[in-house]
mmCIF file of C-alpha atoms (C1' of nucleotides) in Angstrom:
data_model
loop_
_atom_site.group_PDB
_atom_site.id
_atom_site.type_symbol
_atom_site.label_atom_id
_atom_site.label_comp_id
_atom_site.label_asym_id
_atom_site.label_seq_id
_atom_site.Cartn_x
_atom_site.Cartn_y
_atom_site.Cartn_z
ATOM 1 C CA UNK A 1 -11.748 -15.237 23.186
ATOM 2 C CA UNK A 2 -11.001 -17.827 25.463
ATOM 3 C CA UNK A 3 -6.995 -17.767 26.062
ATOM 4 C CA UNK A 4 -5.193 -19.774 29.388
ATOM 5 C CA UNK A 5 -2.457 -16.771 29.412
ATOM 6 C CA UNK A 6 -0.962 -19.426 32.278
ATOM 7 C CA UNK A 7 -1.139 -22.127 30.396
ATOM 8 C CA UNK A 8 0.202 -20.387 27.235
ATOM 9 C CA UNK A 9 3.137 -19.780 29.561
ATOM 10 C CA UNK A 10 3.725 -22.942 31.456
ATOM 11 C CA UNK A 11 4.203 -24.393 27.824
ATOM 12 C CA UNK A 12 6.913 -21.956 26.486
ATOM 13 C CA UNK A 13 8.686 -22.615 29.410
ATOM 14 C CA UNK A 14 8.806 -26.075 28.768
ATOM 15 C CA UNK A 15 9.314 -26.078 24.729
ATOM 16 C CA UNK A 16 12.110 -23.729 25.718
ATOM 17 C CA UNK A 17 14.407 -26.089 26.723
ATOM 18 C CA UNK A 18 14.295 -27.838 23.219
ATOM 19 C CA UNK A 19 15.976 -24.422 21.415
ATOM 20 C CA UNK A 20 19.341 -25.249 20.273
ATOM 21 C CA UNK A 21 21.794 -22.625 20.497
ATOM 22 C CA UNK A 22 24.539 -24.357 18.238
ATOM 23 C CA UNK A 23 26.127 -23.246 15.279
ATOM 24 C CA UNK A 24 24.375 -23.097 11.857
ATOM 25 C CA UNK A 25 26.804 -23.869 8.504
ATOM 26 C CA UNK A 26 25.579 -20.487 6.694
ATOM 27 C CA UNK A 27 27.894 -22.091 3.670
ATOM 28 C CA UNK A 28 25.119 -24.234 3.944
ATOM 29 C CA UNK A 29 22.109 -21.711 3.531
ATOM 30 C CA UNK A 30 20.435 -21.457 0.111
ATOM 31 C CA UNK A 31 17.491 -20.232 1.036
ATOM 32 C CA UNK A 32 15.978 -18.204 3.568
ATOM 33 C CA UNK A 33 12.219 -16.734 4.610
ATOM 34 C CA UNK A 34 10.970 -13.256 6.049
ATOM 35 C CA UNK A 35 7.732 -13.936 8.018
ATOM 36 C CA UNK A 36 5.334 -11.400 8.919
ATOM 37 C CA UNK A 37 1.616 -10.638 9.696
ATOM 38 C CA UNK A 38 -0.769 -7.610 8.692
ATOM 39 C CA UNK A 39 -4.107 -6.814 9.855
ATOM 40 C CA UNK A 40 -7.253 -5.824 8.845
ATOM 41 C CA UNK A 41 -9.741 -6.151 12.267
ATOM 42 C CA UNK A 42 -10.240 -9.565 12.356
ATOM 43 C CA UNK A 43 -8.555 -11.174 9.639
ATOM 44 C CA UNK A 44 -4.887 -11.710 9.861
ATOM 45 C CA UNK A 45 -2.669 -11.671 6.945
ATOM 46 C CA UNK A 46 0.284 -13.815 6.966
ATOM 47 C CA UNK A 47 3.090 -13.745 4.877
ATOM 48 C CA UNK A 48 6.330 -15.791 4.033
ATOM 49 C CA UNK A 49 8.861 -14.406 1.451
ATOM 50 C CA UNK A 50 11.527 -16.920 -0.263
ATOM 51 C CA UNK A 51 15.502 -14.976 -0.896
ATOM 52 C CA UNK A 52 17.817 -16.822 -2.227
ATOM 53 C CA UNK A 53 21.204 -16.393 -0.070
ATOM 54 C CA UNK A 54 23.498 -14.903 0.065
ATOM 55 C CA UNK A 55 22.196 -12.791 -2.690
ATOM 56 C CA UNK A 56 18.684 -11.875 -1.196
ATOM 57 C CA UNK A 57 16.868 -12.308 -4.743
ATOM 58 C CA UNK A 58 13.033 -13.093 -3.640
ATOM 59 C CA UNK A 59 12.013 -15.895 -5.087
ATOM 60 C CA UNK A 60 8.349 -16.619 -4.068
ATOM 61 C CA UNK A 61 5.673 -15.383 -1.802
ATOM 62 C CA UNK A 62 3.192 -17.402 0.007
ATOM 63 C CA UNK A 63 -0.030 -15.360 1.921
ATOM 64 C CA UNK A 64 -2.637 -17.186 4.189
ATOM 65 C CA UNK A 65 -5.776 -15.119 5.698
ATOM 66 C CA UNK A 66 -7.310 -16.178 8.178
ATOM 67 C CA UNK A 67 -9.789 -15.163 11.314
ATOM 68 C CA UNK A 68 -7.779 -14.426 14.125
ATOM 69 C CA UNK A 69 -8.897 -14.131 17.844
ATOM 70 C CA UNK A 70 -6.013 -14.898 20.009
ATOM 71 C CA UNK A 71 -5.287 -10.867 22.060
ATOM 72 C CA UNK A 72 -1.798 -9.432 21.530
ATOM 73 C CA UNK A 73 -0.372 -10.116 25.233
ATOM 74 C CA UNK A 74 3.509 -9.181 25.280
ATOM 75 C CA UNK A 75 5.470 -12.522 25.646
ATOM 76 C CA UNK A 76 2.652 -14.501 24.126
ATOM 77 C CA UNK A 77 2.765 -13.159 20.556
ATOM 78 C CA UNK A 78 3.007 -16.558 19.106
ATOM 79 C CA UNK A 79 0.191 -18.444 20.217
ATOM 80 C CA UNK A 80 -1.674 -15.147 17.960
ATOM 81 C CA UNK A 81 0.877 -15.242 14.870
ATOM 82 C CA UNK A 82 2.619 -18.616 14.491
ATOM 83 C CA UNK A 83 -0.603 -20.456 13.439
ATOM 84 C CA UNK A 84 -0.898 -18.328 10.119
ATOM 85 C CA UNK A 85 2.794 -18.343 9.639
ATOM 86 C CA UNK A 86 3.558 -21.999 10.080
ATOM 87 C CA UNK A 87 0.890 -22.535 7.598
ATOM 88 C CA UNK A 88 2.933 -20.002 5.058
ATOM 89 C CA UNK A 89 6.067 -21.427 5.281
ATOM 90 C CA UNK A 90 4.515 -25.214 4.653
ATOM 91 C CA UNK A 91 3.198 -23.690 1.607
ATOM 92 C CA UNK A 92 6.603 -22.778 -0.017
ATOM 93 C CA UNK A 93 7.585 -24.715 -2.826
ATOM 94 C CA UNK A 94 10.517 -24.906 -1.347
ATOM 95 C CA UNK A 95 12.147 -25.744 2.482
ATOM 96 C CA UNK A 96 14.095 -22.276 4.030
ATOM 97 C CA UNK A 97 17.148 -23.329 5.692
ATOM 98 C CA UNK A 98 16.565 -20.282 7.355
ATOM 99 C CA UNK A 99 13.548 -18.408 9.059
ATOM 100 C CA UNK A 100 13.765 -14.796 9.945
ATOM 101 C CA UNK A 101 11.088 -13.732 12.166
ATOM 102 C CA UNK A 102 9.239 -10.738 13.294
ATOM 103 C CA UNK A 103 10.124 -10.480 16.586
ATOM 104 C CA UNK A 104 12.616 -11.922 19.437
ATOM 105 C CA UNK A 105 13.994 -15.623 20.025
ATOM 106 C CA UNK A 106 15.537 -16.247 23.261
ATOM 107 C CA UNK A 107 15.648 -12.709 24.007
ATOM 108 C CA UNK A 108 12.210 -13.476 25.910
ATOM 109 C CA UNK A 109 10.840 -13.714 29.355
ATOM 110 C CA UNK A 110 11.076 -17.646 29.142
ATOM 111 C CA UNK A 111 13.378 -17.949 26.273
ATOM 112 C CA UNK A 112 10.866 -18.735 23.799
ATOM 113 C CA UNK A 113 9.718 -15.720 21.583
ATOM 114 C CA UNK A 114 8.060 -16.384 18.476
ATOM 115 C CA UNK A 115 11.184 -16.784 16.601
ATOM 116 C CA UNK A 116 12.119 -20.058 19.184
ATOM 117 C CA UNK A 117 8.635 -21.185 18.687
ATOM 118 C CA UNK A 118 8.188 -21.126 14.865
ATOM 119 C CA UNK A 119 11.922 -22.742 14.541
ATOM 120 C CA UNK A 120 11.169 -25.400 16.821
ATOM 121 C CA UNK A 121 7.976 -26.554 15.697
ATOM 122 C CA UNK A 122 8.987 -26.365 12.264
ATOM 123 C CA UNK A 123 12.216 -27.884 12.601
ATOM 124 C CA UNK A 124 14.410 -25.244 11.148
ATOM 125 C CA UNK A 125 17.052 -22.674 11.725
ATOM 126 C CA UNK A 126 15.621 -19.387 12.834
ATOM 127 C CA UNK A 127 16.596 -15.558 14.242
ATOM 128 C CA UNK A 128 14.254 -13.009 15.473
ATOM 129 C CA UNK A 129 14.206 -9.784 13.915
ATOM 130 C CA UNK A 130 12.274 -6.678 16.344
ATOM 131 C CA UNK A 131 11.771 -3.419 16.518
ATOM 132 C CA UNK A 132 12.035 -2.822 19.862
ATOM 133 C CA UNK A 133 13.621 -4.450 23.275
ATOM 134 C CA UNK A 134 10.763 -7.304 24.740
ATOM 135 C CA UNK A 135 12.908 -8.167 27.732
ATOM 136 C CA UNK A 136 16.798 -8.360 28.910
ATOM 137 C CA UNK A 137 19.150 -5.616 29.172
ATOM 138 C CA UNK A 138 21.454 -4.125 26.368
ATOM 139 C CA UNK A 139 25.144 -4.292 26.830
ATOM 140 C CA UNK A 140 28.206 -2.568 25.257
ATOM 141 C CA UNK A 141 30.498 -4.737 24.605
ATOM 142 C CA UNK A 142 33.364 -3.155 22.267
ATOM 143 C CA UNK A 143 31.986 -2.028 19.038
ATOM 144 C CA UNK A 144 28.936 -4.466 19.853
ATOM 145 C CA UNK A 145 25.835 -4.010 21.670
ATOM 146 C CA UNK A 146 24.638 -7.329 23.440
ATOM 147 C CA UNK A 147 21.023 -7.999 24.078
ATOM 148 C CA UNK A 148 22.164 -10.103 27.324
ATOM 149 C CA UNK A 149 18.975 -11.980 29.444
ATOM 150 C CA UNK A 150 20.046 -13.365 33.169
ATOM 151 C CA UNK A 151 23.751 -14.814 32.135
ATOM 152 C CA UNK A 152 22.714 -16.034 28.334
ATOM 153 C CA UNK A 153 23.996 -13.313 25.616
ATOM 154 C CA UNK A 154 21.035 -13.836 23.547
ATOM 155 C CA UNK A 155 21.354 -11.551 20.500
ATOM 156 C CA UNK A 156 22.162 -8.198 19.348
ATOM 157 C CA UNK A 157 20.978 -4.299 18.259
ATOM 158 C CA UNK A 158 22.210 -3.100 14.631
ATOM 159 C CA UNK A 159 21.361 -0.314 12.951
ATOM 160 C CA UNK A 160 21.521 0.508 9.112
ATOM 161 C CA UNK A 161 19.622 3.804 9.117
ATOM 162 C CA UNK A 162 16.822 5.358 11.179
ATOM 163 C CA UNK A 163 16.492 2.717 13.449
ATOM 164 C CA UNK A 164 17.595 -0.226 15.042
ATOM 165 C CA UNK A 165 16.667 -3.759 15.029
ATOM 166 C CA UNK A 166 17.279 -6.020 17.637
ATOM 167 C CA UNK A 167 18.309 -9.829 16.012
ATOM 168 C CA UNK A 168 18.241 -12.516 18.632
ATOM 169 C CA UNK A 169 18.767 -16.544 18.569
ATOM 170 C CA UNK A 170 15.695 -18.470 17.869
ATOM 171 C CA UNK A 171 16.573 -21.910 17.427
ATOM 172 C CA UNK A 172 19.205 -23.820 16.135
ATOM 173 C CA UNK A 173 21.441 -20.880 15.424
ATOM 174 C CA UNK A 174 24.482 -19.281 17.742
ATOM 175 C CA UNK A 175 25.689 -15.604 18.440
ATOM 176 C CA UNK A 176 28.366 -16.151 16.288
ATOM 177 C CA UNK A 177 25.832 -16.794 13.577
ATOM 178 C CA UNK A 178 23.783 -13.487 14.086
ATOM 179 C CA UNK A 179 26.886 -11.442 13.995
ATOM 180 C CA UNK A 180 27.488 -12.981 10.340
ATOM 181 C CA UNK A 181 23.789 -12.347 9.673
ATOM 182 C CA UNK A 182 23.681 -8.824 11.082
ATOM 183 C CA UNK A 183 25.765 -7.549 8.211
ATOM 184 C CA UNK A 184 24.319 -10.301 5.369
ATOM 185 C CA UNK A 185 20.851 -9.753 5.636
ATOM 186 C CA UNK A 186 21.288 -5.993 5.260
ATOM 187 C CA UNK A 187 20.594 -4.731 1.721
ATOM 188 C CA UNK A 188 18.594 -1.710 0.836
ATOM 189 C CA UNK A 189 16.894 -0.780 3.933
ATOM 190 C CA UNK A 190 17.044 -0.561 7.711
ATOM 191 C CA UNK A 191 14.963 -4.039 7.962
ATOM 192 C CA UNK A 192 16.481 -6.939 6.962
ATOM 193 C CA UNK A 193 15.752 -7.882 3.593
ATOM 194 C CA UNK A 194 13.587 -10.707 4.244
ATOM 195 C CA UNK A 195 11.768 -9.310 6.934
ATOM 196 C CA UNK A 196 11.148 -6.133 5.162
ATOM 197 C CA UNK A 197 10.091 -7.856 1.591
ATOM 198 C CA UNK A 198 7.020 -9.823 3.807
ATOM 199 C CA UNK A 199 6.099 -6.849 6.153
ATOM 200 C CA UNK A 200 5.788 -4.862 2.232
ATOM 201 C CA UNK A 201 3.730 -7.655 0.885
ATOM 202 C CA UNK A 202 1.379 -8.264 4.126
ATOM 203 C CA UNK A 203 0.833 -4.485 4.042
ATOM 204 C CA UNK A 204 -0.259 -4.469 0.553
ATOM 205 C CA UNK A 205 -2.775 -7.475 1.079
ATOM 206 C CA UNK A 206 -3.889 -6.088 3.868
ATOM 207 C CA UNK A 207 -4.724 -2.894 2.284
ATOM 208 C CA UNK A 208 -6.966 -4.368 -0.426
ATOM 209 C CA UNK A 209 -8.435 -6.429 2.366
ATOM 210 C CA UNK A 210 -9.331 -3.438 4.627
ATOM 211 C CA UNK A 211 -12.246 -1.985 1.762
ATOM 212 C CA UNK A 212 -14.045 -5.219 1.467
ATOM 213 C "C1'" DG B 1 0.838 -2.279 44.344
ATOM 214 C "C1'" DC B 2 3.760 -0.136 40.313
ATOM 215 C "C1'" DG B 3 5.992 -0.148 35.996
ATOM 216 C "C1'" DA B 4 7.289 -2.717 31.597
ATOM 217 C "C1'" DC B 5 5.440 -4.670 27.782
ATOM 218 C "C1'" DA B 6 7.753 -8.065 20.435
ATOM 219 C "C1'" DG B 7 3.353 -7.277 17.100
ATOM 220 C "C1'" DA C 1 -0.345 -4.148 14.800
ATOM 221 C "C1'" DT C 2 -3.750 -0.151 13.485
ATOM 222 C "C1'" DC C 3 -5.802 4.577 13.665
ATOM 223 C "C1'" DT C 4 -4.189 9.231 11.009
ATOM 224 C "C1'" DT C 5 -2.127 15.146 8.545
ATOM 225 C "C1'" DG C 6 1.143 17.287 7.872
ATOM 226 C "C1'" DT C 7 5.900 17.493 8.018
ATOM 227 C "C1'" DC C 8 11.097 16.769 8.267
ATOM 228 C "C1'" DG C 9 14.908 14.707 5.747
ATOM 229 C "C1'" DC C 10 17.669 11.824 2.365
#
DNA sequence: GCGACAG
DNA sequence: ATCTTGTCGC
């Protein structure tokens, strides 16, 4: 696969300086989507999952397969998921206010993970929801624990359960905004709700998809 | 050059 | 992410 890794980068760093960081009205959120993407060798399964919120009722599901050849290089995730995901989320019958993302936001080498880069080109509010720490450094702070990169506090680690998730800003949402959302996207499991209803559905595609 | 490294 | 058996724990 042909891929200009310096390039890829040279453009995040530029898009990155479109991210908003401002407060989002979450009296204002109806709706909000879980994105994720399975695999089965070549084809890549994407999903986006519709909640309602505050309540986190799922509402609808939308799943796009498609041939993917973009490598998995750390800090360049998105140029090898967004395509399938931006294509899920256009395919809801209805607009998220709010896009939760597998994966960090600002908390990135050039403060543009995939969370950044799907809010941004889609024009919508957006966190990042990982596994794992991509890049920064994690800092008590009180009862807190700050994901903090160079002098920006760019999101945060919970943990409801085994183990913990690191939420970070993506685009037009603040700090203040994830700690609300650190505690309101939590329902039944150590995943966010929305992030853990579209990993479950990608999963199951992509397990029917894996004996053909 | 060495180590780190979302999914 | 995916490949994989049994195993530990709620």
């Amino acid at each position: 696969m042909i891929f200009d890794v310096e390039r890829a980068k040279r453009l995040q760093e530029r898009l990155s300086r479109r991210v908003s960081l401002n407060d989002l009205d979450l009296g204002k959120v109806r709706y909000v989507a879980g994105l994720d993407v399975s695999y089965a060798r070549n084809l890549g399964v994407g999903v986006a999952v519709l909640l309602t919120y505050p309540q986190l009722d799922p509402v609808e599901y939308v799943v796009v397969k498609g041939r993917v050849e973009v490598p998995y290089i750390p800090g360049l995730l998105a140029f090898r998921e967004a395509p399938l995901l931006i294509k899920a989320i256009e395919l809801l019958s209805i607009k998220p206010d709010l896009l939760v993302v597998d994966g960090h936001g600002v908390t990135h080498p050039r403060r543009f993970g995939i969370a950044s880069h799907i809010g941004l080109v889609t024009d919508t509010a957006s966190v990042g929801a990982a596994k794992s720490l991509l890049y920064g450094r994690v800092v008590d702070s009180g009862p807190e624990r700050l994901i903090v990169v160079d002098d920006l506090v760019g999101g945060l680690v919970v943990k409801y359960g085994r183990r913990e998730v690191y939420l970070s800003i993506g685009h037009r949402v603040s700090l203040d905004n994830l700690r609300v959302l650190s505690k309101t996207l939590f329902k039944h499991h150590d995943l966010p709700e929305p992030t853990y209803l579209a990993d479950r559905v990608a999963k199951e595609v992509r397990a029917v998809e894996a004996r053909r």
